[in-house]
Tab-separated table of C-alpha atoms in Angstrom:
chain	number	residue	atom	x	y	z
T	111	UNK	CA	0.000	0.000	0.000
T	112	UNK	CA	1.151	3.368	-1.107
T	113	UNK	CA	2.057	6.111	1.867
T	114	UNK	CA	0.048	9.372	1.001
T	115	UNK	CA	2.048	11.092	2.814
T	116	UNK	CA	5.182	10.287	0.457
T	117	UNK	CA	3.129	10.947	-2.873
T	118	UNK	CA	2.508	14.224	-1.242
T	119	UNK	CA	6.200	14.629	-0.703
T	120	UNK	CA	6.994	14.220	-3.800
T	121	UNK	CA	4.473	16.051	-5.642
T	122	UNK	CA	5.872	18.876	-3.708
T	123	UNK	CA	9.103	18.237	-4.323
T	124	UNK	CA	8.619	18.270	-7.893
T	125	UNK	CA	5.937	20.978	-8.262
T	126	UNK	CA	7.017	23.469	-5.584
T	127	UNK	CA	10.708	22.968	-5.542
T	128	UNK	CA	11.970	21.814	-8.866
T	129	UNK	CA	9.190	23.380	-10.930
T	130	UNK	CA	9.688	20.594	-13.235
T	131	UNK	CA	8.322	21.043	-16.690
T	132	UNK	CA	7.326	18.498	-19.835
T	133	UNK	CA	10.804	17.671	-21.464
T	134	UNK	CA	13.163	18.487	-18.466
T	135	UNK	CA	15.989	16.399	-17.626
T	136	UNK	CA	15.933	15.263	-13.841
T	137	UNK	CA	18.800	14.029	-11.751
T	138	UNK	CA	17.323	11.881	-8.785
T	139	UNK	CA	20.190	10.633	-6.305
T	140	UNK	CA	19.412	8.628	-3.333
T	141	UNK	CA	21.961	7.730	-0.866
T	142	UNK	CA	21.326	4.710	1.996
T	143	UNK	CA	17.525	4.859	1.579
T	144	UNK	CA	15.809	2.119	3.469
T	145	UNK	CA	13.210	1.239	1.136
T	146	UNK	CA	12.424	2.687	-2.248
T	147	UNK	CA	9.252	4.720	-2.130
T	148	UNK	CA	10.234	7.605	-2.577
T	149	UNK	CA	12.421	7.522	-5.464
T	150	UNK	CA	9.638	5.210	-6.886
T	151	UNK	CA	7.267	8.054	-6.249
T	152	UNK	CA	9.578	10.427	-7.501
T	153	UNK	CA	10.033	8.742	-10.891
T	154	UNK	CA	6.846	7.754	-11.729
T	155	UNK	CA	5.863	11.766	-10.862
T	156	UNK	CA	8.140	12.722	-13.159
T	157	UNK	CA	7.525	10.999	-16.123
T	158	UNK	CA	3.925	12.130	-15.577
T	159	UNK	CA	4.830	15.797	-15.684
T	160	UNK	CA	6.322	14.906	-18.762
T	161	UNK	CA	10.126	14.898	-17.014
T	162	UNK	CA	12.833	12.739	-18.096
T	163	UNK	CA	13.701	11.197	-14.800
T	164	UNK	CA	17.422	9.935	-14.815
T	165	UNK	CA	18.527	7.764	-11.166
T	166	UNK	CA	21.520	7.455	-9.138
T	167	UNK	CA	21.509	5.063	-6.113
T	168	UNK	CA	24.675	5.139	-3.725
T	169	UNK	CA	26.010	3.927	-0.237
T	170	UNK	CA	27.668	5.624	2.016
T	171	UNK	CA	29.768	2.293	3.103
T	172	UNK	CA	30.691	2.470	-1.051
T	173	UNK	CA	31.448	5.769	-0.426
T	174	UNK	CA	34.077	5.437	2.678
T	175	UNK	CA	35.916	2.874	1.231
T	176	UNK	CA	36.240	5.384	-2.238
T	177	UNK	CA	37.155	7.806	0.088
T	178	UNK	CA	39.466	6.030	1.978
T	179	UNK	CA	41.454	4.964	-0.504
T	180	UNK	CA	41.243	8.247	-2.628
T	181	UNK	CA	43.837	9.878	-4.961
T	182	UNK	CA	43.591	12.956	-6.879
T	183	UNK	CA	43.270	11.019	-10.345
T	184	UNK	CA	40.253	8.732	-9.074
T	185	UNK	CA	38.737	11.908	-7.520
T	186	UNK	CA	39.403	14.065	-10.741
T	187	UNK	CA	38.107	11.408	-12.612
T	188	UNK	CA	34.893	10.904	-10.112
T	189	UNK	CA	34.445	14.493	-10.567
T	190	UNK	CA	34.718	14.748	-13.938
T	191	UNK	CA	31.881	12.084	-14.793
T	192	UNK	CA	29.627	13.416	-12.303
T	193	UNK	CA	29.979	17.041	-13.126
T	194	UNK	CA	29.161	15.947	-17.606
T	195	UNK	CA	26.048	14.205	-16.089
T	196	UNK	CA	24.789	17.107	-14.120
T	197	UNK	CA	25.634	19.775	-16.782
T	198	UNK	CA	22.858	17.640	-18.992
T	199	UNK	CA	20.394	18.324	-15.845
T	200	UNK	CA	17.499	20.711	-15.180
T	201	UNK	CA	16.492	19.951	-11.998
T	202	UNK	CA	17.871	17.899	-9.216
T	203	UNK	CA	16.583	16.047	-5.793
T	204	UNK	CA	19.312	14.532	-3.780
T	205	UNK	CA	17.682	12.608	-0.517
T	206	UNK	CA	19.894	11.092	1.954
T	207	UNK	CA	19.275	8.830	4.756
T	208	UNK	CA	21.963	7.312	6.822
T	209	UNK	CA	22.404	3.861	8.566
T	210	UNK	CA	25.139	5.298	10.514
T	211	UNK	CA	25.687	8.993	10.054
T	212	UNK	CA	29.395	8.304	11.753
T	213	UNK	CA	30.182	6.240	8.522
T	214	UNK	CA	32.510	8.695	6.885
T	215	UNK	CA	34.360	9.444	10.839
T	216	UNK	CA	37.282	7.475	10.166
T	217	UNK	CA	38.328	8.633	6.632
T	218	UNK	CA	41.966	10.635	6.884
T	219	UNK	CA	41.248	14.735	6.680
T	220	UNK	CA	43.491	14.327	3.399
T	221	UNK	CA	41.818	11.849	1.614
T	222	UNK	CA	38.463	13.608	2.650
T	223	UNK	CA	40.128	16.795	1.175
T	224	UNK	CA	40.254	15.163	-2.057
T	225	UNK	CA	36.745	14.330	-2.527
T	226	UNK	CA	36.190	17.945	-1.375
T	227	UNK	CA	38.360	19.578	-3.736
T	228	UNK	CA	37.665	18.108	-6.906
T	229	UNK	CA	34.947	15.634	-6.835
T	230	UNK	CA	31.921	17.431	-5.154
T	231	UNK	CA	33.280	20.813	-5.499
T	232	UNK	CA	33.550	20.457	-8.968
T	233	UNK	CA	30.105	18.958	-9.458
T	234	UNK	CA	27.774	20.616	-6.772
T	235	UNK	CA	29.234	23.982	-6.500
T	236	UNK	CA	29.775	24.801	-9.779
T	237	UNK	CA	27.485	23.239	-12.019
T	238	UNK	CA	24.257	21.741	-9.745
T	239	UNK	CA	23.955	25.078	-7.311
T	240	UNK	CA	24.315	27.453	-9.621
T	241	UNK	CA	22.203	25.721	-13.018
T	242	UNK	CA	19.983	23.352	-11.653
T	243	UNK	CA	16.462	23.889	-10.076
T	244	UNK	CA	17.455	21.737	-7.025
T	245	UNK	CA	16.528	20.311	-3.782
T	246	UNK	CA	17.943	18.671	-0.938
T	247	UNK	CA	16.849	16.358	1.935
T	248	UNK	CA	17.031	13.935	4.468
T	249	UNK	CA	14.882	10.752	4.620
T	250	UNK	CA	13.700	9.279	7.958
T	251	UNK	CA	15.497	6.399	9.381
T	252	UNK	CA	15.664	5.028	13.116
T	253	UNK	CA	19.032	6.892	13.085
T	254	UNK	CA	17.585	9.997	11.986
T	255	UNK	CA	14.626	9.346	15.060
T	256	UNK	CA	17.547	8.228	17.530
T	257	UNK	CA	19.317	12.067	17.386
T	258	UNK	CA	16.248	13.291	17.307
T	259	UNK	CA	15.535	11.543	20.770
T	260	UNK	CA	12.441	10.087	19.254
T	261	UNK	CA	10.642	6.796	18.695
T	262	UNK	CA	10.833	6.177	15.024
T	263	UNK	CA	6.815	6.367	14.379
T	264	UNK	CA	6.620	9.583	16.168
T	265	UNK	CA	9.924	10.981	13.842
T	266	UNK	CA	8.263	9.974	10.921
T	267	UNK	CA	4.894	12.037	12.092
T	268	UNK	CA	7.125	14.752	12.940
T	269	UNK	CA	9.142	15.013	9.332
T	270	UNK	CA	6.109	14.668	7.352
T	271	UNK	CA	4.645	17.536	8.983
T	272	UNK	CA	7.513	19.745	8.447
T	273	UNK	CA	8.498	18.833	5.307
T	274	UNK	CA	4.799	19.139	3.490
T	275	UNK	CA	4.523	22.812	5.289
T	276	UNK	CA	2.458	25.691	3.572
T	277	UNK	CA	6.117	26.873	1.500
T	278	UNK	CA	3.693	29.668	-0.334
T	279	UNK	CA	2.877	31.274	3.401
T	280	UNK	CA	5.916	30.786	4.724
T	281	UNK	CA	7.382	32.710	1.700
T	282	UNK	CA	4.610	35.993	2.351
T	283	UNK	CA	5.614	36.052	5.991
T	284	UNK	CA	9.373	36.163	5.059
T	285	UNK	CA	9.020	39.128	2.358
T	286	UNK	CA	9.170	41.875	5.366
T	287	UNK	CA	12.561	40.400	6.608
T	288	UNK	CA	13.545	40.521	3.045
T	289	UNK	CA	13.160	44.087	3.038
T	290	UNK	CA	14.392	44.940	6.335
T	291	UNK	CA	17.722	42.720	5.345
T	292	UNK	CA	18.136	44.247	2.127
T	293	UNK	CA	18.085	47.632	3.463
T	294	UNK	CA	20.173	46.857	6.912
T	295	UNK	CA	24.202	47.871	6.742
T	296	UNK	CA	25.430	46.895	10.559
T	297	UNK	CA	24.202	43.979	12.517
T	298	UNK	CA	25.121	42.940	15.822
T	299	UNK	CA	25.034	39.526	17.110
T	300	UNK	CA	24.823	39.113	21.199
T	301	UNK	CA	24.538	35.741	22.941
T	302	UNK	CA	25.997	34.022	25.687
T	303	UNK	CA	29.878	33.853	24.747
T	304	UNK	CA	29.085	36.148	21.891
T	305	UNK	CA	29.525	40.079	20.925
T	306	UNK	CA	29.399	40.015	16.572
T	307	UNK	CA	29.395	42.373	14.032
T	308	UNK	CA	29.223	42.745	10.705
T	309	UNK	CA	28.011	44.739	7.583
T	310	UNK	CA	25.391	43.095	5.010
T	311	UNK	CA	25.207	46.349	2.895
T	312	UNK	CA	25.083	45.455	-0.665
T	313	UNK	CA	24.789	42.169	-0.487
T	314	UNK	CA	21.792	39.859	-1.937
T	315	UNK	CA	19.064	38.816	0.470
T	316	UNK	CA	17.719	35.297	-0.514
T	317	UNK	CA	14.224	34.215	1.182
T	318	UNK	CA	13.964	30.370	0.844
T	319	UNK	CA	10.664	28.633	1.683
T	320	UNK	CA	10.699	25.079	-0.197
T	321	UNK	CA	12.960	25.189	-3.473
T	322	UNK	CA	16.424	24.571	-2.000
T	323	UNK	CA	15.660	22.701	0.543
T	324	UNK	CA	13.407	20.707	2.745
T	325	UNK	CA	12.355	20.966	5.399
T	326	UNK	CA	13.070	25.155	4.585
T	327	UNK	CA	12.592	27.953	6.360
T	328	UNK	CA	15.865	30.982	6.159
T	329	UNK	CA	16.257	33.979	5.005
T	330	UNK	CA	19.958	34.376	3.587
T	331	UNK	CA	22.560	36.520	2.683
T	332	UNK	CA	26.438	36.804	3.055
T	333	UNK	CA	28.305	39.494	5.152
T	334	UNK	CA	30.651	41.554	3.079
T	335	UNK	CA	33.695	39.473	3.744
T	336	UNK	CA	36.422	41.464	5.262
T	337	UNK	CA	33.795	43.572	7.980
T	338	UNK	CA	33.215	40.373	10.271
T	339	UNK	CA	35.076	41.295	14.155
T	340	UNK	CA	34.460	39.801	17.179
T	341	UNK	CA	33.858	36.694	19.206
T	342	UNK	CA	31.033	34.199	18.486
T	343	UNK	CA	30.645	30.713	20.429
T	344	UNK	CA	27.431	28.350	18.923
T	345	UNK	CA	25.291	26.055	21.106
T	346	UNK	CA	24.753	23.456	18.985
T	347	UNK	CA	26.841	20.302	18.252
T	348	UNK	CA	27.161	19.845	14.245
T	349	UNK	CA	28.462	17.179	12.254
T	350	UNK	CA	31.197	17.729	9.294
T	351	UNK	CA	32.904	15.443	7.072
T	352	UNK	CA	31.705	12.403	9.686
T	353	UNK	CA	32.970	14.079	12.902
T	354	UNK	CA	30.633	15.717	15.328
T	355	UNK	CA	32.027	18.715	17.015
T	356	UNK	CA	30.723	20.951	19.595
T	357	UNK	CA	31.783	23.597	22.055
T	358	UNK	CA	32.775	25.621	18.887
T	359	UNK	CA	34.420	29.094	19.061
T	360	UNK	CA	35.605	31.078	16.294
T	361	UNK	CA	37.381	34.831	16.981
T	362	UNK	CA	37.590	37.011	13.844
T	363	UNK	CA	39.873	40.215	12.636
T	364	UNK	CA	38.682	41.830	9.440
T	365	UNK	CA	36.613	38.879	8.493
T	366	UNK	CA	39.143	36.231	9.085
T	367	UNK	CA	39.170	33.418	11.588
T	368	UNK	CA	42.510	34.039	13.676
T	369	UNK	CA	41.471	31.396	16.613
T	370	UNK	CA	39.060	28.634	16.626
T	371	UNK	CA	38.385	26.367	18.799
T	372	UNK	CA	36.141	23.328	19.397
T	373	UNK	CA	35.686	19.961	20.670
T	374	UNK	CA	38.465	18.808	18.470
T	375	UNK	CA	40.698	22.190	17.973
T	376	UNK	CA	43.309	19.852	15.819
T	377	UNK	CA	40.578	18.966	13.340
T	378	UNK	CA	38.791	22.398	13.097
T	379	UNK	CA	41.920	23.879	12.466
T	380	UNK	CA	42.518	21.580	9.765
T	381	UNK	CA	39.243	22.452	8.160
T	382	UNK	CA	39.617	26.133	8.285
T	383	UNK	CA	43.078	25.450	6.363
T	384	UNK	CA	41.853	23.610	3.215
T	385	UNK	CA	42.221	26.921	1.529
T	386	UNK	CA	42.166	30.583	2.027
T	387	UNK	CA	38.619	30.902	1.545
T	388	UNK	CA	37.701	29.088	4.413
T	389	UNK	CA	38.353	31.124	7.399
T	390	UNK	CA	36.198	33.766	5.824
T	391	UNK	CA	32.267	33.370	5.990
T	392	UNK	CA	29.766	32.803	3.206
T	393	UNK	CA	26.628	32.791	4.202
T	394	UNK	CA	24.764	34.394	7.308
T	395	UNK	CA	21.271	33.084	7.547
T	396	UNK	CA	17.918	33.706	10.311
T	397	UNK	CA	16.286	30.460	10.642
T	398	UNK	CA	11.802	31.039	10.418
T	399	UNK	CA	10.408	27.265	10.706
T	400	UNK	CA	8.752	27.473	14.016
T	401	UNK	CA	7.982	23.909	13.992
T	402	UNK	CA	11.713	22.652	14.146
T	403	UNK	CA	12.776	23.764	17.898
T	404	UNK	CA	15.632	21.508	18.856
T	405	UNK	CA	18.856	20.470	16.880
T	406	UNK	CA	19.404	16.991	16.027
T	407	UNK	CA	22.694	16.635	14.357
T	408	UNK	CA	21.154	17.533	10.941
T	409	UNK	CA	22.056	20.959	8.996
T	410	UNK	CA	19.462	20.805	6.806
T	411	UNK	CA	16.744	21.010	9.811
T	412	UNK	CA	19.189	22.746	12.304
T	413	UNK	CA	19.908	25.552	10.225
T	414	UNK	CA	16.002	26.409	9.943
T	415	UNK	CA	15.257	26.437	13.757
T	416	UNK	CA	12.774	29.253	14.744
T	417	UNK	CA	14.717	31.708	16.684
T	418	UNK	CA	18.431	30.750	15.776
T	419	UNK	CA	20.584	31.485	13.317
T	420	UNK	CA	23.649	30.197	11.220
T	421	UNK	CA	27.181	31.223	9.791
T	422	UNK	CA	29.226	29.935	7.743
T	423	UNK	CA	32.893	29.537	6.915
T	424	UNK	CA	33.750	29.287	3.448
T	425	UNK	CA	31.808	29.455	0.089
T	426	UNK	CA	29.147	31.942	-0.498
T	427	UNK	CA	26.749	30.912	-2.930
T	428	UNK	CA	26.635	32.716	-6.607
T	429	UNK	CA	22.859	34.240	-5.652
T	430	UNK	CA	24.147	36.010	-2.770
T	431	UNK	CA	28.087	36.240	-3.516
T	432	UNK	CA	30.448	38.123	-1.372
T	433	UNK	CA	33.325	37.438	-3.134
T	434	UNK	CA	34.369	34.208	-0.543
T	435	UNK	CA	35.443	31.117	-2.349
T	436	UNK	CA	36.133	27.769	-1.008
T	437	UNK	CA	35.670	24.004	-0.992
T	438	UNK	CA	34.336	24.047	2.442
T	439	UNK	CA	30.619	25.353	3.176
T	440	UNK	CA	29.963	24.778	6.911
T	441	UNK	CA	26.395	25.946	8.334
T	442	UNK	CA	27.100	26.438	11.877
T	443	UNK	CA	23.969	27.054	14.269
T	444	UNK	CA	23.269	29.482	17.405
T	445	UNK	CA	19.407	29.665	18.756
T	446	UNK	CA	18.999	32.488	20.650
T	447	UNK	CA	15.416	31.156	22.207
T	448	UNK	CA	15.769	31.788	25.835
T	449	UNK	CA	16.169	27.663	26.415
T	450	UNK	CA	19.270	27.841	24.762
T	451	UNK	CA	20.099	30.958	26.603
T	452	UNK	CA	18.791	33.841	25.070
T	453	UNK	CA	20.472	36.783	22.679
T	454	UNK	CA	19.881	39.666	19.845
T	455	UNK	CA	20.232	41.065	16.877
T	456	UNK	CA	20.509	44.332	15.921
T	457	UNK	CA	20.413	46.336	12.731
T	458	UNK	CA	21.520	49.653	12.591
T	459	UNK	CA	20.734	50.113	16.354
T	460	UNK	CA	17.640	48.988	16.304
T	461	UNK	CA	16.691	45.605	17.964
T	462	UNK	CA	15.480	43.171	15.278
T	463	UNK	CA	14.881	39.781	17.448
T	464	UNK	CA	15.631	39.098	21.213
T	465	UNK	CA	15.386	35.940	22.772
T	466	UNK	CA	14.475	34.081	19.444
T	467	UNK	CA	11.702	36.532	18.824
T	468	UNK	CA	10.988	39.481	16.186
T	469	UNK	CA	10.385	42.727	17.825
T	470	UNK	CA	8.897	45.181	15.116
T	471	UNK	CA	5.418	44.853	14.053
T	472	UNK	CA	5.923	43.800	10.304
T	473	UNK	CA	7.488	40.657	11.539
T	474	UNK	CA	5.354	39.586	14.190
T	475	UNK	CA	4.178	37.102	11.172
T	476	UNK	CA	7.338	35.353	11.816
T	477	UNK	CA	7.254	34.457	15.165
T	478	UNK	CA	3.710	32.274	14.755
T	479	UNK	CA	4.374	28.745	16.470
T	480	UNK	CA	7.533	30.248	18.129
């Protein structure tokens, strides 16, 4: 028996996200799912919008022992034959679940470099970011429950929910942040461990509400690169390249990273390093879905949390570009609701949000659920 509630997933990943129309080429890649559905769904959606559905099916136990045993020629040539595929794309849904999401924690920093540098580097951020309609997400697994802290019934309720949310209303009650952002030059980030500041003048301001990602709920842009000083320390754990860190703490001068710290200092360190790129940040989002609250070792929901937002060293995207490039691309997440210890942030001296919470009266939409 078909679940409705993944046909309705996918009709709104195809409709809503990827827009798909009749003759489009569409990349579907599915990584550790534990049961076909919804690539089934996916496909068979496709073809009746008239797509040409193409699918790639991969494991991430494949994937450590590529990486593992990775040189630059078999990344190059990886990279190569996934980035002529994707160029012949339109659209793209990637949907990942994970077994064990520790599977890639024991693959050396260098080999992992490779694959960074010239495998999905060369074939996400430069051809499926920037000319695909594409989408991202995570499918539910009892892993996926189990850092949740949640029976796996009750996880799949909860993801549903979230992921089939009203984009087209979440997208009216972000266009007044939109505006305020776009207009803003200064803000200033305090929290518990943290006094930030930055300048956003200039810079693209990028509302997303379903066509990047899902869940999705952020409204994004990038500070202008060299005007980041301060101290900021995040109260969330978050899981790179295989390794979970936590306790992070970055210190900047003129937009640069010149300490960090973390729950492994030796391996953040070696992060920041892959290039020069990546002790500068790229993104700087405000996270608007009320209905995710608590973290759970998952960017793609942590980084929406109502009340928090995220930074992030390295790349900036092309849509809202300040000039930062890198192989790295690390969403790293602070809430500011006052269970996680409170905060604000300020725009040109006025207070935008304290404790999680928008202050002036346009954006009292945004704070529904909260």
């Amino acid at each position: 028996m078909n679940d409705p509630r993944i046909d309705r997933l996918a009709g709104v990943l195809l409709d809503h996200s990827c827009r798909l129309k009749p003759g489009e080429n569409i990349l579907i890649e599915a990584i550790d799912l534990p049961d076909p559905a919804l690539v089934c769904a996916l496909v068979e959606g496709a073809a009746a919008r008239g797509g040409v559905p193409l699918v790639t099916c991969k494991q991430q136990a494949v994937l450590r022992s590529l990486y593992r045993n990775a040189t630059k020629e078999g990344m190059l040539l990886a990279g190569e034959f996934e980035r002529a595929r994707m160029a012949k794309m339109d659209a793209y849904i990637g949907v990942r679940g994970a077994a064990n999401a520790s599977q890639l924690s024991d693959v050396p920093a260098e080999r992992m470099d490779l694959y960074q540098k010239h495998w999905w580097h060369a074939v996400h951020s430069e051809v499926r970011v920037p000319k695909t309609k594409w989408v991202v997400l995570r499918y539910p697994t009892d892993s996926f429950a189990q850092a949740a802290n949640m029976s796996t019934a009750a996880f799949e309720d909860f993801y549903f929910d979230v992921c089939t949310a009203d984009y087209a209303a979440m997208g009216e009650a972000q266009k007044p942040l939109v505006a305020r952002m776009e207009a803003a030059d200064r803000v200033r980030i305090v929290a518990p461990g943290t006094e930030l500041e930055f300048s956003i003048k200039g810079i693209p301001v990028i509302p997303c509400n379903g066509e990047r990602n899902i869940p999705d709920g952020e409204v994004f842009t990038a500070p202008v690169r060299d005007s980041v000083n301060g101290v900021i320390r995040f109260n969330t754990q978050s899981r790179y390249q295989g390794t979970v860190f936590s306790d992070i703490m970055f210190e900047f001068k003129d937009g640069k990273i010149v300490n960090a710290t973390s729950s492994d200092t030796t391996r953040i360190n070696q992060i920041l390093d892959s290039d020069a790129g990546a002790r500068y940040i790229g993104e700087w989002s405000m996270g608007t879905n009320n209905r995710v609250r608590h973290p759970m070792l998952d960017t793609l929901f942590d980084e929406k949390i109502g009340g928090s937002f995220h930074l992030t060293p390295g790349n900036a995207y092309d849509i809202a570009d300040n000039g930062n490039d890198s192989v790295v691309h690390w969403d790293l997440v602070l809430i500011q609701r006052p269970d996680y210890g409170g905060g604000e942030i300020w725009f040109d001296g006025e207070l935008l949000r304290k404790d999680g919470r928008f202050v002036p009266k346009d954006l009292q939409g945004l704070n529904e659920g909260l």
